[in-house]
Amino acid sequence: MSRNEEIAILKEIAELLNEGTDSKTVLAGVLKKLLNITGLQTGWIFLLDENGGHQLAANEALPEPLARNHNQRMCNGDCWCVSRYNSGKLNKAVNIIECQRIENVILEKAGDTAGLTHHATVPLRAGNEKFGILNVGSPFKTHFQKDELALLEAVAFQIGTALKRINLTQREQETALISERNRLARDLHDSVNQLLFSLSLTARAGREMTDEEEVKQTFSYIQDLAQDALGEMRALIWQLKPQGLENGIISALTGYAEMLGLTIEVKLTGISSFPEKVEEALWRIGQEALGNCKKHSQTTHVRLFLNRSSDLVIMEVQDQGCGFYYDEKLELPSFGLKNMKARTQSLNGTFLIRSEPGKGTEIRVKIPV
């Protein structure tokens, strides 16, 4: 293959990659294009996660035994190329890997591989970031020339760069969505929420200003409707990401405690960043816990401990207030506590309460990351 032919191939693939915004659609398209312009017949792409788990993201012209039952042999089990990738031994195009999946088909006499026995393997990467593996082969082909491997490496780098671009675009979209949710929550709180509150107060005042029973009942009905609508609006705002959390969970909970008139002592250890879902759950659990301190503990001092390791978040909210009798074998005594436990368990976490009369209360939340 001449240099001009290689440049033409890379140009075609680059144009295809630049148009895509969905990784699976892009990978399927570029794999088909690569096989077509190189004359190879079979290919598949694995995407691998941080834990080494692989996902068949694209495939083209797999032999029938490998394609059977929705590509079951490709999706399940391990193989040599995946093992080498996970062990850090697959850093460039490899010529050739005997395929363990194909070999198992032959050993088990599970069907005809149509002469496919080997494949080249190329890691998909962009700089130091790795995304997965590109595998290509053809019937009875047991060797790739040096220029063929160089071309595959160039294509794999293009694919890795495109995957990085797609991932960054998705993160930007998620950030924009969070920003819009924050704006909507602020607007609802500052406008509609205040109007409903004013309507409720006006109806109450109107009821107190009249002596006619029918008019009193009408104002009472309006006030009840306004209170119901206010409750619904607060629930909607609660579902949106609250104002203040954009500055971090510690800042949000500290500000909330101060708003309640509590003195809060904060200790943060480990990593200071949190996944969005975990941070929002901690915020809502922390709000409920601080609210309980204000209403029930008969103290204004509270301690907040937060530890974030690589795989676990632990949050503790403690007070030295009046406490209460709690038996973990019995049902939780309030809706707020049940809500905190439900939020924790929805993220596969554990929720623990320690409390005794006169000895304060501790709420401890553990959430895996």
mmCIF file with all atom_site columns, C-alpha atoms in Angstrom, residues 46-55 82 85-86 130-133:
data_model
loop_
_atom_site.group_PDB
_atom_site.id
_atom_site.type_symbol
_atom_site.label_atom_id
_atom_site.label_alt_id
_atom_site.label_comp_id
_atom_site.label_asym_id
_atom_site.label_entity_id
_atom_site.label_seq_id
_atom_site.pdbx_PDB_ins_code
_atom_site.Cartn_x
_atom_site.Cartn_y
_atom_site.Cartn_z
_atom_site.occupancy
_atom_site.B_iso_or_equiv
_atom_site.pdbx_formal_charge
_atom_site.auth_seq_id
_atom_site.auth_comp_id
_atom_site.auth_asym_id
_atom_site.auth_atom_id
_atom_site.pdbx_PDB_model_num
ATOM 1  C CA . PHE A 1 46  ? -14.109 -3.780 22.782 1.00 0.00 ? 46  PHE A CA 1
ATOM 2  C CA . LEU A 1 47  ? -14.522 -0.802 25.102 1.00 0.00 ? 47  LEU A CA 1
ATOM 3  C CA . LEU A 1 48  ? -13.033 -1.442 28.559 1.00 0.00 ? 48  LEU A CA 1
ATOM 4  C CA . ASP A 1 49  ? -13.890 0.292  31.813 1.00 0.00 ? 49  ASP A CA 1
ATOM 5  C CA . GLU A 1 50  ? -11.668 1.199  34.777 1.00 0.00 ? 50  GLU A CA 1
ATOM 6  C CA . ASN A 1 51  ? -12.305 -2.184 36.394 1.00 0.00 ? 51  ASN A CA 1
ATOM 7  C CA . GLY A 1 52  ? -11.230 -4.145 33.305 1.00 0.00 ? 52  GLY A CA 1
ATOM 8  C CA . GLY A 1 53  ? -14.732 -5.119 32.257 1.00 0.00 ? 53  GLY A CA 1
ATOM 9  C CA . HIS A 1 54  ? -15.188 -5.222 28.488 1.00 0.00 ? 54  HIS A CA 1
ATOM 10 C CA . GLN A 1 55  ? -18.147 -4.351 26.296 1.00 0.00 ? 55  GLN A CA 1
ATOM 11 C CA . VAL A 1 82  ? -8.344  -8.250 26.941 1.00 0.00 ? 82  VAL A CA 1
ATOM 12 C CA . TYR A 1 85  ? -4.707  -4.833 27.776 1.00 0.00 ? 85  TYR A CA 1
ATOM 13 C CA . ASN A 1 86  ? -5.742  -4.959 31.442 1.00 0.00 ? 86  ASN A CA 1
ATOM 14 C CA . LYS A 1 130 ? -7.017  4.248  27.074 1.00 0.00 ? 130 LYS A CA 1
ATOM 15 C CA . PHE A 1 131 ? -10.483 3.316  25.861 1.00 0.00 ? 131 PHE A CA 1
ATOM 16 C CA . GLY A 1 132 ? -10.428 -0.221 24.489 1.00 0.00 ? 132 GLY A CA 1
ATOM 17 C CA . ILE A 1 133 ? -9.227  -2.539 21.728 1.00 0.00 ? 133 ILE A CA 1
#
